[in-house]
Structure formats: structure tokens, C-alpha cells
Amino acid sequence: MASSFSARRSKTSIEPHAAPTIDLSAVIMAATPDEPRVLTVRSDPQQPEGLPSGPLQSQHRTLEMGLRSWVTEQTQLTLGYVEQLYTFGDRDRAEAHDPNAGHALSIAYLALVQEARPAGLAHAAWQNWYDYLPWEDWRDGRPKALDVIEPALKAWARAGGKPLRQFREERIELTFGFEARTWTDERVLERYELLYEAGLVPEALRDGATAAKARIAPGKPMALDHRRILATAIGRLRGKIKYRPVIFELMPAAFTLLDLQRTVEALSGIRLHKQNFRRLVEMQGLVEETGEVTTKTGGRPARLVRFRREVLLERPAPGVRLPRLR
Amino acid sequence: MASSFSARRSKTSIEPHAAPTIDLSAVIMAATPDEPRVLTVRSDPQQPEGLPSGPLQSQHRTLEMGLRSWVTEQTQLTLGYVEQLYTFGDRDRAEAHDPNAGHALSIAYLALVQEARPAGLAHAAWQNWYDYLPWEDWRDGRPKALDVIEPALKAWARAGGKPLRQFREERIELTFGFEARTWTDERVLERYELLYEAGLVPEALRDGATAAKARIAPGKPMALDHRRILATAIGRLRGKIKYRPVIFELMPAAFTLLDLQRTVEALSGIRLHKQNFRRLVEMQGLVEETGEVTTKTGGRPARLVRFRREVLLERPAPGVRLPRLR
DNA sequence: CATAGAAATGCTCGATTTGAGCATTTCTTG
DNA sequence: CAAGAAATGCTCAAATCGAGCATTTCTATG
């Protein structure tokens, strides 16, 4: 297309460097009542694993079709829900910090799948989200990772001058809520980025952060900026389940209400009040009876329910609203 | 970066066609209490106007910096809030429908600015959103555009076979809510896409839709797929103001509560209950007194207030929650 | 200069929604 | 058969929401 600014642009633009490279990357998620999972691949045994990614191929009419096509081809997984996440293009994602390197663009997608059966791809594996971002899991109380992170972040804030220090402290409080004891489950990306800026994740050091002596937050790194992409995906999904019934994309055809609750808890990283969760789900008409029960629950047998697809047509914003933590 | 699928890819990939072209496009918005506005440019007097867009230049470290840079350079506008919207890359956005053409990728950004002073760019102008999407404005009751759209959409649904017909009817009801009288202000993109698929917007005909005899929905077209991008931006902004105080990015430094309400109404396209709106804003602590009043309101003088920046640090999700319409 | 008109503001009230728990029911297991 | 574990049913108070009435305080007008 012709640039709308072409007249002016020709005066100011610089001869393009290397043409940007473009790929599609996918955060493919699955979940059990215990564990939220993401599909990772390891191309180089020496390097940390990363997200599956592939080239943009122009024979597909839409980007999403291109994504579905190569994911299916490579992993034999059938993607359910797919949404575009974000286009990452900051220059520091280039592997080598070659100032002449062009942008390495990556269009990231979030995809949800039901079955967590092993991927057909060699070196691909399902991993627990929280192996990478352990501070995001509050299901068993305050994550121990924060015992390292909190003092390290506070030290980082103190290291700045007066105004910078206050700014940093506010940002820390906003994202981690140490003082107010407020945890906002969706701020996953903001927290990761704060840790990155504070030099508390290995990726930052790799990218040339100064704070070499800073403590490192627990959690496995990933290749390139893939942990950032994962954080983006988790934040997006945590937000989405509150107003869209996407949680069912991760559930089997029939499940118990506790399975559903546990899965929501796994994704959101917080515990919910059982009775209120049930009330919410029933009153929103999100599920319907299958007529069957399961006795494998370890207690009174539970009804098996399934997703009521009709809700997609009824309520403007059906989803699993969550209470605040604390 | 090396593709994680490189081993397999080499077997399956096709020799790339033309390298994709990439540009950044910006939905730059401003608002008055009466009118939500978007900045448009017209490069060709014969063609409908479009959104400002420019090339991706690799000298900027981040995509957002690149965007800010060329927007400032070209329009003299200072962007406040900026967020990435979406990357549009479907092949049908290429001007000519050349099957050999590569993708034309456009990374679209939403930007909010305070002043609606005329842009410095030739052929650039602020336009009312609703010139392009008149069915989105319910402030004065049901938009007349729907008198054309409703029967045309229903005719389109009837034109399909049994299962297709029901599917279409459900989609129409979900997005436009004709029967249930429910209007979900955020579903701007879904509505536009439905009209596009039904062949009710000129862009669809231009792109080769079959339904040449179908009636055309009121509303000015834009160049390429820019009306779709605008719809994406409006939907995003309508959603965002409900849980983030971004509305203040569009307000002057001091304003009355009614100004604020009218601006929210302009963006969301629906009317609000005055007293409840005030209660909400006051109780959330979104504003603070400036101590001054204005007598230009045509009635009892109104207090002038300003945004209370501290709320950014307090509430996890401050914003202007809206009631449902009806 | 009294009055009508237009907003700004203050308050009330019932209907819902939320957050927490208590109490029962109905399985499995030792 | 008793203990333990869940599933389910219900209650209750606090907070929020949706509507509307009543007052106050300006400006514009005859």
C-alpha cells in the first residue's frame, strides 16, 4: 500500500537496513485441574527451551490460518480457541545485538487445546507455567519466590535517586502489592517486565543489564524473549476467563464443578470459595447436567456437567468472575 | 532467530513469495464532550481517506518508539497513551488481489491525544468516529442506520440454507441484539465484520463480495481495511475505559463532571445516569477538586476537577464502569 | 427584577451481587 | 461401622447498582 505520508517520508526516511524477519509464535496452552501447561520446544540442547515458532508463509490467506496450519502440521494438535496476542518487535530481541540487524518481528498467538497428550514434535513438551513464573502461583499461599523477589526489588528501588526511587517503589507496589496485600492476577506481564528491568531475570543479564550482582528470581528462563511472550499470554488468558467462557476450551467434554474450579484456580493462580464459585457458574447458566455422576472424587459422588453452548448467545459477557485475593 | 521447527520446516516450506511489506498505522483519537474523533489523511483525492500510516524503520529500538517518532514528526501531535492494537495481515488487504502478492502487514496502534488542534499534516483532518460507523452511536436513541441494517442483515440470514441461516441469525443477534434489545458497546469489530461478510459495506464489494444487490449500510468507507482497524480501536477503547482510567488521556487538565460524563458517553455511544455516574467517579476517587468553578455551563456553576493520578497506585482496576444499555 | 430554564448536587430506596460460613448429604476407606 | 472427604443446600450481612425525587444556584428574558 502507498504510505499516506509518502510525500514527507521520502525526505526523512533512512535507507532501510536489513529487511525485518517475521515469524509466528504460539503459546499453546492446556490445563488439568492441577496444572496449567504450555507447549515448549528445545531446538538447541545448550539453550533454554522456547515457544514453538515458525515462518510466516504467504500462501495462507490469513495469519491465523497460517498459524493453525503449521501448528497442526508440526504437532498434530488441533487448536481450539486462537487469538492474536501481540507483535513483538523490539530490536533487543535479536539474538546478537548487532546494531545493524533489522527488526526481528514475531507475531505471537495464544491457542488453547483440550488434550494435553504428548505433542508429536521431537523435543516438544508440556511444561507447567509456574516453572517459568513461580511467583504467579498463589494457590498454596504466598509463593516462596517472593521471599527473594521482594527484598531484591526493594533494594533496586533504593539504588535510585530520590525521584527515581519513589517511581520504582510505586511501580513495585502497583504490580506486586507487597504492602497493601493486593494481588492482581492479570498483571503478569507488568511483573515480568519489572523483574526484567530490575535485572532479576537471567534474560536481562543476557541482554546486557548492569546489575550483575543482583539476586536472580527463581524460575526457569526461556529462549529469547519467550518468557515475556508467555507472561503476555498468561495475563491475557487470566483476564479473558473473567468475561468470556474460554475456560471450557481447556476442559474435557464432561467434568465436575470442582474440576472446573480447580482449573480456573490453576490458571488464575488463586484459590476460590467453593460454594460461591458454584453459585456463580450455575446462575450464569454456564453448564448443564450430563445426567451422569462420577464417584472418583474421594467423597460424595459429583455430578458431571458440560458446557452450555447456548450461553454464547445469551449474556453479553459470560465468564468466570473472580474475587480479589485477600 | 532460528526457527524452532527448522528441521521440519525445510521439508515443507514453500519458497517465499514476495517479502511481506510492513507498516505501522495509527488510530489517533481525541474527544470533546460531544464528539469522539479520529485523525484521517487523504493521499489520493479520488480515494476515501484512511488512517495515517508509515513505514517500519529499523533505527528505532522499539516499535512503539518508531510509531511515536513518525507521528510526532508528521503531525506535530504529542501522543499520550499508546497501545498496540493488532497486526493485520490477511492477504485480502493487499490493494490488488494479486495471488502472488505477499502479505501486507500492518501493525496498528491506538493513540490518545488531548488536544484536537488541527494536525500539521496536509490533508489530515479530525473526523467524527460515527461518520464511519453511524450505527455505533446510541446517544440519541436507536441509530437510524439500523433501519437499513436490520432488514438487510435479516435478509442475508434468510438467504442461507437451514443451518447457515440459524448460524447467521444467532450471530446477528449476538452482535446487534435486535430481539433482546441488548447492545454491547464493545462489540464494534464484530459488528463491522458481520456487515462486511454480509456485503453491506462498500469495502466488501470492492473486495469482491457477491451480493451486489444488497443494500449498503450508512457510513463513510475508508481506504483499504482502515475502517476495520478503526472498529478494532473503538472496541478496544470502549472496553478499556471500564477498567483503566484512560479517559483522562483525552480530557483537558481541568473539567467538570458533566464534561467527563459526556466524553465517556461520546466514546461508548450510550447515555449514562448522571447522578450514578458522579457517585461512581467520586467514590472511586478518580478526580480531585481544583478549587475553581466554571459558570459556562448554562446552569448552576460546576466545580472544576482534575484527574487524581494517585488512583493509578491504589485500585487494581480503576475505570469508568458502565451500565448495560436498556 | 421576578421568573423560567438548565445544570449541579445531595439523598433515598429497593434490587442485586458478593463474600463468608454453617449445616447436611452421600460416598469411600480402614 | 466410624472417620474422612467432597458435594450440595442455604443463610446473612455488606457492598454495589439502577432509578428517581428534591434542592440549590446560576443565566437568560420579558
XYZ file of C-alpha atoms (C1' of nucleotides) in Angstrom:
712
model
C 0.000 0.000 0.000
C 1.109 3.517 -0.560
C 2.087 5.288 2.596
C -0.185 8.109 3.452
C 2.890 10.016 4.319
C 4.815 9.162 1.271
C 5.438 12.738 0.261
C 7.034 13.614 3.515
C 8.522 10.292 4.186
C 10.774 10.343 1.227
C 12.559 13.282 2.720
C 13.123 11.825 6.129
C 13.385 8.102 5.829
C 16.629 6.324 6.035
C 17.620 3.649 3.646
C 16.209 0.520 5.217
C 18.642 -1.737 6.995
C 18.140 -5.440 6.707
C 14.543 -6.314 5.932
C 12.782 -7.379 9.079
C 12.355 -11.074 9.599
C 8.921 -12.197 10.563
C 7.738 -15.292 12.278
C 4.683 -16.534 14.032
C 4.993 -17.879 17.533
C 2.410 -19.749 19.505
C 1.691 -20.004 23.172
C -0.206 -23.272 23.158
C -1.886 -23.931 26.436
C -3.611 -26.840 28.055
C -4.655 -27.417 31.633
C -5.528 -30.021 34.178
C -7.206 -29.211 37.445
C -3.755 -29.158 38.996
C -1.533 -27.683 36.393
C -1.654 -25.073 33.690
C 0.620 -26.066 30.847
C 2.381 -24.582 27.907
C 3.982 -26.371 24.998
C 7.693 -25.765 24.656
C 10.298 -26.891 22.181
C 14.024 -27.148 22.537
C 15.973 -26.718 19.358
C 19.417 -26.479 20.888
C 20.287 -28.702 23.870
C 22.617 -25.991 25.123
C 19.933 -23.361 25.159
C 16.849 -22.995 27.263
C 13.649 -24.184 25.634
C 11.355 -21.788 23.857
C 7.945 -21.481 22.322
C 7.168 -23.135 19.025
C 7.576 -20.682 16.238
C 7.628 -20.835 12.515
C 7.944 -18.707 9.450
C 5.222 -16.559 8.036
C 4.222 -18.181 4.806
C 2.349 -16.213 2.301
C 0.259 -18.921 0.809
C -2.254 -18.639 3.620
C -4.993 -16.154 3.294
C -4.940 -15.045 6.895
C -2.274 -15.018 9.544
C -4.375 -17.170 11.815
C -4.832 -19.781 9.111
C -1.101 -19.841 8.617
C -0.599 -20.379 12.300
C -3.157 -23.168 12.532
C -1.662 -24.834 9.554
C 1.859 -25.122 10.760
C 0.931 -25.939 14.304
C -1.276 -28.788 13.155
C 1.322 -29.980 10.742
C 4.101 -29.916 13.276
C 2.420 -31.030 16.449
C -0.694 -32.916 15.386
C -2.545 -30.795 17.883
C -5.902 -29.402 16.945
C -6.131 -25.854 18.126
C -9.403 -24.752 19.608
C -9.546 -21.139 20.538
C -6.901 -18.966 18.898
C -6.313 -15.270 19.370
C -3.572 -12.937 18.353
C -1.612 -11.792 21.351
C 0.866 -9.189 20.379
C 3.529 -8.387 17.851
C 6.917 -8.300 19.433
C 9.406 -6.328 17.506
C 11.742 -4.570 19.826
C 15.208 -4.707 18.444
C 16.694 -6.204 21.561
C 15.007 -9.430 20.747
C 17.515 -10.096 18.016
C 19.844 -12.811 19.166
C 23.022 -10.919 18.516
C 22.985 -7.306 19.448
C 24.069 -6.230 16.094
C 23.166 -2.580 15.730
C 22.757 -3.144 12.025
C 20.391 -6.021 12.433
C 16.875 -5.255 11.384
C 13.864 -5.906 13.497
C 13.001 -9.454 14.270
C 9.251 -9.351 14.307
C 7.265 -12.071 15.925
C 3.528 -12.195 15.801
C 2.518 -14.158 18.854
C -0.684 -16.117 19.205
C -2.424 -17.679 22.144
C -4.013 -21.049 21.446
C -5.987 -23.280 23.757
C -6.216 -27.015 23.355
C -8.134 -29.656 25.238
C -5.930 -32.646 25.286
C -2.551 -32.496 26.840
C -1.403 -35.600 25.009
C 2.260 -35.544 24.157
C 2.998 -33.415 21.161
C 4.166 -35.173 18.046
C 7.082 -32.879 17.722
C 10.502 -34.048 18.778
C 11.832 -32.095 21.717
C 8.446 -30.655 22.404
C 6.974 -31.000 25.861
C 4.265 -29.679 28.066
C 5.559 -27.628 30.930
C 3.949 -26.170 33.976
C 3.594 -22.404 33.586
C 4.825 -21.844 37.045
C 8.180 -23.452 36.354
C 8.853 -20.257 34.454
C 6.943 -17.774 36.574
C 6.772 -19.278 40.047
C 5.749 -16.043 41.733
C 2.463 -16.179 39.855
C 1.096 -19.159 41.760
C -0.645 -18.217 44.991
C -2.742 -21.346 45.282
C -0.770 -22.572 48.246
C -0.318 -19.187 49.799
C 2.300 -16.607 49.119
C 4.853 -18.075 46.724
C 8.268 -18.562 48.230
C 9.785 -16.968 45.159
C 8.670 -13.660 46.589
C 10.993 -14.070 49.552
C 13.781 -13.481 47.094
C 11.993 -11.054 44.853
C 10.621 -8.655 47.424
C 13.924 -7.679 49.040
C 15.700 -7.650 45.695
C 13.141 -5.325 44.152
C 13.211 -3.050 47.156
C 16.954 -2.880 47.021
C 16.714 -1.990 43.354
C 14.298 0.810 44.155
C 16.600 2.169 46.848
C 19.500 2.152 44.446
C 17.944 5.000 42.509
C 17.961 8.701 43.330
C 15.052 10.320 45.132
C 12.516 10.698 42.325
C 13.510 7.512 40.567
C 13.284 5.675 43.828
C 9.747 6.771 44.501
C 8.745 5.944 40.983
C 10.166 2.486 41.302
C 8.570 1.901 44.655
C 5.191 2.861 43.314
C 5.567 0.569 40.383
C 6.584 -2.304 42.587
C 3.625 -1.722 44.831
C 1.297 -1.458 41.888
C 2.362 -4.707 40.317
C 3.249 -6.852 43.316
C 1.192 -5.165 46.029
C 3.543 -6.082 48.844
C 2.267 -3.502 51.323
C -1.406 -3.349 50.506
C -1.532 -7.125 50.188
C -3.386 -6.808 46.937
C -2.524 -9.207 44.193
C -3.947 -8.565 40.755
C -3.752 -11.852 38.964
C -3.718 -10.357 35.481
C -0.638 -8.181 35.847
C 1.646 -10.978 34.802
C 3.424 -9.063 32.081
C 3.928 -5.981 34.212
C 5.517 -8.087 36.905
C 7.801 -9.868 34.487
C 8.847 -6.612 32.910
C 9.589 -5.105 36.267
C 11.799 -8.047 37.159
C 13.481 -7.726 33.798
C 14.175 -4.060 34.289
C 15.446 -4.677 37.753
C 17.844 -7.234 36.335
C 16.353 -10.072 38.340
C 15.818 -12.492 35.480
C 18.620 -14.141 33.549
C 17.251 -12.813 30.260
C 18.035 -9.283 31.384
C 21.624 -10.153 32.175
C 21.924 -11.919 28.856
C 20.632 -8.766 27.174
C 23.271 -6.748 28.910
C 21.756 -5.462 32.111
C 24.180 -3.889 34.502
C 23.095 -5.325 37.810
C 25.298 -8.356 37.732
C 25.388 -8.676 41.479
C 21.617 -8.624 41.865
C 19.929 -11.741 43.038
C 18.109 -13.730 40.429
C 14.431 -14.508 40.831
C 13.508 -18.183 40.891
C 12.012 -19.523 37.670
C 13.428 -21.091 34.536
C 14.378 -18.778 31.713
C 13.305 -19.369 28.129
C 14.934 -18.667 24.797
C 14.979 -15.109 23.503
C 12.059 -13.093 24.807
C 9.781 -16.079 25.068
C 9.227 -15.754 28.762
C 7.891 -12.296 28.109
C 5.552 -13.717 25.491
C 4.418 -16.379 27.927
C 3.736 -13.713 30.533
C 1.697 -11.804 27.987
C -0.327 -14.899 27.215
C -0.996 -15.766 30.834
C -2.091 -12.257 31.634
C -4.373 -12.201 28.653
C -5.913 -15.557 29.479
C -6.424 -14.652 33.128
C -8.261 -11.569 32.049
C -10.265 -13.308 29.409
C -11.721 -16.077 31.516
C -13.443 -13.433 33.593
C -15.666 -12.284 30.815
C -15.602 -14.954 28.174
C -16.214 -18.661 28.655
C -12.857 -19.623 27.194
C -12.121 -21.837 30.163
C -14.220 -24.504 28.508
C -11.774 -24.680 25.639
C -9.427 -26.289 28.106
C -11.891 -28.652 29.761
C -12.870 -32.123 28.641
C -16.397 -32.687 27.377
C -17.726 -33.614 30.813
C -16.326 -32.518 34.136
C -17.312 -31.855 37.711
C -17.772 -28.424 39.148
C -14.726 -28.941 41.301
C -12.659 -29.825 38.241
C -13.806 -26.603 36.689
C -12.994 -24.648 39.805
C -9.566 -26.222 40.135
C -8.788 -25.445 36.536
C -9.783 -21.835 36.976
C -7.647 -21.722 40.071
C -4.732 -23.223 38.216
C -4.930 -20.580 35.530
C -5.570 -17.641 37.783
C -3.157 -18.807 40.439
C -5.541 -18.060 43.276
C -7.967 -20.083 45.362
C -11.700 -19.565 45.191
C -14.568 -20.046 47.601
C -16.213 -23.268 46.555
C -19.846 -22.507 47.246
C -19.691 -19.080 45.693
C -17.954 -20.399 42.637
C -20.730 -22.915 42.158
C -23.393 -20.333 42.637
C -21.785 -18.170 40.015
C -21.393 -20.909 37.453
C -24.909 -22.240 37.975
C -26.538 -18.855 37.975
C -24.787 -17.766 34.834
C -26.049 -20.935 33.233
C -22.574 -21.807 32.058
C -23.073 -25.548 32.440
C -25.781 -28.144 32.105
C -26.216 -31.640 33.509
C -24.975 -34.639 31.611
C -27.075 -36.826 33.898
C -24.060 -38.802 34.974
C -22.049 -38.770 38.146
C -18.551 -39.771 38.985
C -17.525 -41.497 42.159
C -13.845 -40.875 41.672
C -13.844 -37.744 43.698
C -12.889 -39.228 47.032
C -16.099 -38.067 48.638
C -19.698 -37.797 47.771
C -20.089 -38.503 44.041
C -20.180 -35.435 41.892
C -22.451 -34.630 39.006
C -20.804 -34.460 35.637
C -21.702 -31.367 33.706
C -20.823 -29.976 30.328
C -20.519 -26.510 28.888
C -23.819 -24.997 27.814
C -23.008 -23.575 24.414
C -26.145 -21.508 24.333
C -24.659 -19.037 26.788
C -22.584 -17.708 23.958
C -25.797 -16.300 22.600
C -27.333 -15.061 25.779
C -25.259 -12.999 28.061
C -23.144 -10.183 26.704
C -20.185 -11.161 28.852
C -20.331 -14.624 30.324
C -17.275 -15.708 32.150
C -15.946 -16.674 35.485
C -15.680 -13.558 37.516
C -13.094 -13.879 40.211
C -12.954 -12.287 43.592
C -9.963 -10.254 44.634
C -7.306 -12.090 46.508
C -7.278 -11.385 50.240
C 16.368 -16.234 15.189
C 16.429 -19.853 14.270
C 13.036 -21.383 13.846
C 12.302 -23.985 16.430
C 10.884 -26.017 13.648
C 13.692 -25.524 11.252
C 14.373 -29.192 10.745
C 10.860 -29.931 9.685
C 10.232 -26.654 8.067
C 12.824 -27.091 5.428
C 10.866 -30.019 4.120
C 7.529 -28.348 3.966
C 8.026 -24.704 3.378
C 7.485 -23.111 0.056
C 9.915 -20.753 -1.474
C 8.765 -17.401 -0.137
C 6.815 -15.207 -2.484
C 7.356 -11.520 -2.307
C 8.689 -10.482 1.073
C 5.888 -9.075 3.177
C 5.674 -5.340 3.402
C 5.274 -3.940 6.855
C 3.981 -0.647 8.028
C 2.759 0.911 11.205
C -0.632 2.508 11.268
C -2.099 4.694 13.949
C -5.599 5.280 15.150
C -5.091 8.633 16.775
C -8.051 9.658 18.838
C -9.216 12.785 20.552
C -12.547 13.699 22.030
C -14.741 16.538 23.051
C -17.805 16.096 25.218
C -19.814 15.950 22.019
C -17.674 14.154 19.583
C -15.160 11.337 19.514
C -12.614 11.966 16.814
C -10.058 10.156 14.766
C -7.297 11.601 12.662
C -7.523 10.724 8.994
C -5.381 11.503 5.985
C -6.250 11.552 2.341
C -3.419 10.777 -0.008
C -5.439 10.472 -3.175
C -8.363 12.844 -3.766
C -10.105 10.112 -5.717
C -9.920 7.637 -2.872
C -11.588 7.619 0.511
C -9.449 8.867 3.350
C -7.522 6.494 5.549
C -5.546 6.291 8.736
C -2.076 7.727 8.946
C 0.462 5.039 8.331
C 4.142 4.902 7.762
C 6.952 2.526 7.184
C 8.591 0.452 9.836
C 12.037 1.892 10.264
C 14.646 -0.135 11.929
C 16.576 2.595 13.584
C 14.164 2.676 16.480
C 14.701 0.354 19.323
C 11.071 -0.472 19.829
C 8.075 -0.478 17.566
C 6.285 1.970 19.794
C 9.183 4.375 19.674
C 9.144 4.166 15.920
C 5.472 4.951 15.886
C 5.792 7.903 18.238
C 8.644 9.241 16.238
C 6.979 9.389 12.880
C 3.663 10.547 14.231
C 5.310 13.417 16.032
C 7.398 14.244 13.041
C 4.496 14.221 10.655
C 1.682 15.667 12.677
C 3.297 17.676 15.457
C 0.968 15.867 17.791
C 2.263 14.620 21.100
C 0.892 11.193 21.758
C -0.167 10.425 25.296
C -1.316 6.913 25.829
C -0.231 4.452 23.159
C -1.029 0.774 22.896
C -0.583 -1.794 20.232
C -3.899 -2.836 18.789
C -3.465 -5.661 16.402
C -1.404 -6.818 13.473
C -3.434 -7.001 10.343
C -2.020 -9.265 7.760
C -4.763 -11.003 5.889
C -3.884 -11.201 2.268
C -7.055 -9.553 1.109
C -5.821 -6.290 2.437
C -3.440 -6.001 -0.488
C -4.733 -3.384 -2.829
C -4.666 -5.524 -5.919
C -5.788 -9.069 -5.491
C -2.692 -10.440 -6.947
C -2.413 -14.059 -5.820
C 1.330 -13.699 -5.968
C 1.428 -10.671 -3.781
C 2.903 -11.280 -0.402
C 1.285 -10.273 2.836
C 0.859 -6.615 3.530
C 1.355 -6.491 7.259
C 0.223 -3.544 9.231
C 0.889 -3.194 12.912
C -1.845 -0.938 14.174
C -1.606 1.237 17.246
C -4.161 3.131 19.260
C -3.013 6.531 20.469
C -4.875 9.054 22.587
C -4.190 12.767 22.483
C -5.591 15.646 24.449
C -5.747 18.489 22.061
C -7.793 18.257 18.945
C -5.950 21.100 17.319
C -5.635 20.744 13.589
C -2.875 18.395 12.614
C 0.123 19.857 10.881
C -0.110 17.365 8.114
C -1.578 18.388 4.800
C -4.792 16.575 4.016
C -5.086 15.394 7.563
C -8.243 16.092 9.468
C -10.128 15.125 12.559
C -13.293 13.219 11.817
C -16.154 12.094 13.938
C -15.972 8.331 14.520
C -19.620 7.972 13.800
C -19.292 9.314 10.283
C -17.722 5.945 9.584
C -19.727 3.763 11.939
C -23.033 5.539 12.472
C -24.775 2.513 13.948
C -22.444 2.708 16.925
C -23.921 5.909 18.315
C -26.935 5.320 20.553
C -26.716 8.598 22.438
C -29.841 9.911 20.790
C -31.669 6.642 20.806
C -31.538 3.849 18.321
C -29.436 4.975 15.363
C -31.364 5.363 12.150
C -28.646 3.450 10.356
C -30.144 0.328 11.890
C -33.354 0.832 9.980
C -31.367 -0.128 6.913
C -29.053 -2.602 8.561
C -31.574 -4.709 10.437
C -33.699 -5.759 7.463
C -30.640 -6.164 5.250
C -28.925 -8.432 7.741
C -32.047 -10.462 8.250
C -32.456 -10.878 4.539
C -28.878 -12.026 4.352
C -29.508 -14.611 7.037
C -32.584 -15.888 5.241
C -30.611 -16.245 2.048
C -28.667 -19.145 3.523
C -29.749 -22.751 3.896
C -31.235 -24.029 7.130
C -28.121 -24.487 9.289
C -26.318 -21.498 7.834
C -29.371 -19.399 8.359
C -29.614 -20.214 12.024
C -25.940 -19.628 12.477
C -26.215 -16.228 10.875
C -29.257 -15.288 12.858
C -27.523 -16.144 16.097
C -24.523 -14.107 15.140
C -26.651 -11.138 14.231
C -28.496 -11.362 17.498
C -25.268 -11.718 19.437
C -23.657 -8.662 17.934
C -26.592 -6.356 17.291
C -29.102 -7.712 19.806
C -32.148 -6.720 17.810
C -34.590 -9.024 19.606
C -33.270 -8.991 23.127
C -32.689 -5.248 22.912
C -29.232 -5.701 24.337
C -26.488 -3.585 22.931
C -22.942 -4.399 23.931
C -20.982 -1.265 23.252
C -17.650 -3.039 22.873
C -18.591 -5.364 20.043
C -17.683 -2.808 17.431
C -15.381 -5.025 15.446
C -17.772 -7.974 15.462
C -20.497 -5.763 14.102
C -18.316 -4.320 11.379
C -17.118 -7.753 10.355
C -20.649 -9.031 10.183
C -21.636 -6.175 7.916
C -18.580 -6.856 5.827
C -19.412 -10.515 5.461
C -22.980 -9.706 4.614
C -21.745 -7.431 1.889
C -23.312 -4.353 3.425
C -20.251 -2.135 3.397
C -18.617 -0.804 0.250
C -15.277 -2.296 1.232
C -16.744 -5.764 0.859
C -17.985 -5.063 -2.624
C -14.658 -3.564 -3.505
C -13.002 -6.746 -2.253
C -15.201 -8.779 -4.489
C -18.229 -9.744 -2.450
C -21.052 -11.267 -4.441
C -24.062 -9.545 -3.002
C -24.115 -6.639 -5.389
C -27.792 -6.052 -4.959
C -27.618 -5.846 -1.181
C -28.340 -2.548 0.413
C -25.385 -0.648 1.724
C -25.195 0.376 5.363
C -24.877 4.102 6.007
C -21.415 5.264 6.946
C -18.405 6.502 5.018
C -15.906 3.927 3.845
C -12.172 4.297 4.361
C -9.167 3.238 2.369
C -8.135 -0.412 2.407
C -9.149 -2.130 5.621
C -8.873 1.017 7.684
C -12.476 1.015 8.762
C -11.868 -2.403 10.252
C -8.859 -1.050 12.100
C -10.920 1.859 13.350
C -13.582 -0.548 14.579
C -10.909 -2.514 16.395
C -9.659 0.630 18.063
C -13.071 1.817 19.160
C -13.953 -1.545 20.602
C -10.685 -1.673 22.477
C -11.058 1.807 23.846
C -14.657 1.222 24.912
C -13.552 -1.822 26.809
C -10.543 -0.159 28.316
C -12.237 2.843 29.829
C -14.223 0.496 32.011
C -11.257 -0.739 33.926
C -8.467 1.712 33.313
C -8.591 5.473 33.699
C -7.560 6.101 30.116
C -10.431 8.509 29.624
C -8.304 11.153 31.282
C -5.804 10.954 28.461
C -8.467 12.599 26.353
C -9.585 15.232 28.839
C -8.105 18.659 29.403
C -6.319 19.345 32.668
C -9.450 20.619 34.382
C -13.003 19.709 33.527
C -16.437 19.394 35.032
C -18.035 16.127 35.935
C -20.554 16.619 33.176
C -17.758 17.116 30.657
C -16.302 13.855 31.814
C -19.628 12.121 31.577
C -20.331 13.477 28.127
C -16.938 12.383 26.922
C -17.479 8.878 28.226
C -20.852 8.885 26.552
C -19.331 10.052 23.302
C -16.835 7.218 23.336
C -19.172 4.499 24.481
C -22.044 5.729 22.373
C -24.559 5.354 25.167
C -26.141 7.691 27.697
C -25.456 7.400 31.392
C -27.404 8.261 34.520
C -25.927 11.483 35.763
C -26.156 11.019 39.496
C -24.885 7.485 39.402
C -22.016 8.447 37.186
C -20.983 11.061 39.677
C -21.268 8.716 42.560
C -19.058 6.248 40.773
C -16.400 8.750 39.855
C -16.327 10.316 43.284
C -16.337 7.070 45.171
C -13.559 5.620 43.095
C -11.594 8.723 43.867
C -10.833 9.274 40.222
C -10.885 13.051 40.491
C -9.994 15.794 42.929
C -11.061 19.417 43.266
C -9.141 22.152 41.571
C -10.963 24.640 43.792
C -12.302 26.515 40.812
C -15.704 26.601 39.244
C -16.959 27.447 35.822
C -20.113 29.354 35.090
C -20.182 28.448 31.452
C -22.394 25.505 31.948
C -25.685 27.189 31.352
C -26.903 26.373 34.799
C -25.584 26.291 38.268
C -21.811 26.708 38.112
C -19.897 23.459 38.152
C -16.791 22.588 40.071
C -13.704 22.045 38.015
C -11.906 18.868 38.866
C -8.804 17.148 37.660
C -7.652 13.565 37.412
C -6.254 12.190 40.647
C -3.111 10.455 39.498
C -2.751 8.582 42.742
C -5.553 6.229 41.792
C -3.149 4.572 39.462
C -1.470 3.267 42.542
C -4.489 2.373 44.561
C -7.175 0.396 42.933
C -6.310 -2.643 40.887
C -8.793 -1.713 38.159
C -9.935 1.863 38.269
C -12.073 2.929 35.413
C -15.500 4.051 34.498
C -17.750 1.072 34.750
C -20.752 1.423 32.538
C -24.212 0.047 32.980
C -25.797 -2.105 30.304
C -27.878 -0.281 27.791
C -31.639 -0.701 28.271
C -36.324 42.386 38.912
C -39.218 38.289 39.001
C -39.360 34.051 36.717
C -38.432 30.205 33.749
C -34.910 27.117 32.392
C -30.706 24.477 32.955
C -27.410 22.187 35.481
C -25.107 20.811 39.579
C -25.584 18.371 43.754
C -27.450 15.726 47.618
C -30.072 11.761 49.131
C -33.087 7.757 49.339
C -34.543 3.172 48.408
C -35.210 -1.265 46.683
C -32.979 -4.911 43.877
C -28.754 -7.356 43.033
C -24.415 -9.073 43.662
C -20.627 -10.516 46.729
C -18.069 -12.581 50.393
C -18.164 -15.883 54.212
C -19.789 -19.610 56.542
C -22.810 -23.181 58.693
C -25.242 -27.424 58.013
C -26.348 -31.768 55.505
C -25.906 -35.447 52.465
C -23.568 -39.289 50.477
C -19.722 -41.557 49.016
C -15.028 -44.390 50.057
C -11.758 -46.447 53.133
C -9.763 -48.668 57.124
C -19.319 -49.139 61.405
C -16.753 -44.691 62.169
C -13.887 -41.226 60.113
C -12.789 -38.510 56.344
C -13.710 -36.103 52.034
C -16.495 -33.833 48.873
C -20.726 -32.290 47.052
C -24.630 -29.535 47.886
C -28.043 -26.504 50.002
C -28.916 -22.255 52.500
C -28.407 -18.034 55.165
C -26.927 -13.410 56.097
C -24.814 -9.080 56.089
C -22.173 -5.764 53.317
C -21.383 -3.532 49.071
C -22.914 -2.123 44.597
C -26.264 -0.801 41.153
C -30.159 1.405 38.867
C -33.731 4.936 39.250
C -35.607 8.895 40.650
C -37.028 12.852 43.902
C -35.687 17.172 45.866
C -32.747 21.352 46.257
C -29.550 24.756 45.105
C -27.622 28.266 42.244
C -26.585 30.103 38.112
C -28.115 32.629 33.333
C -31.352 34.487 30.175
C -35.565 37.016 29.308
C -39.600 39.858 29.314
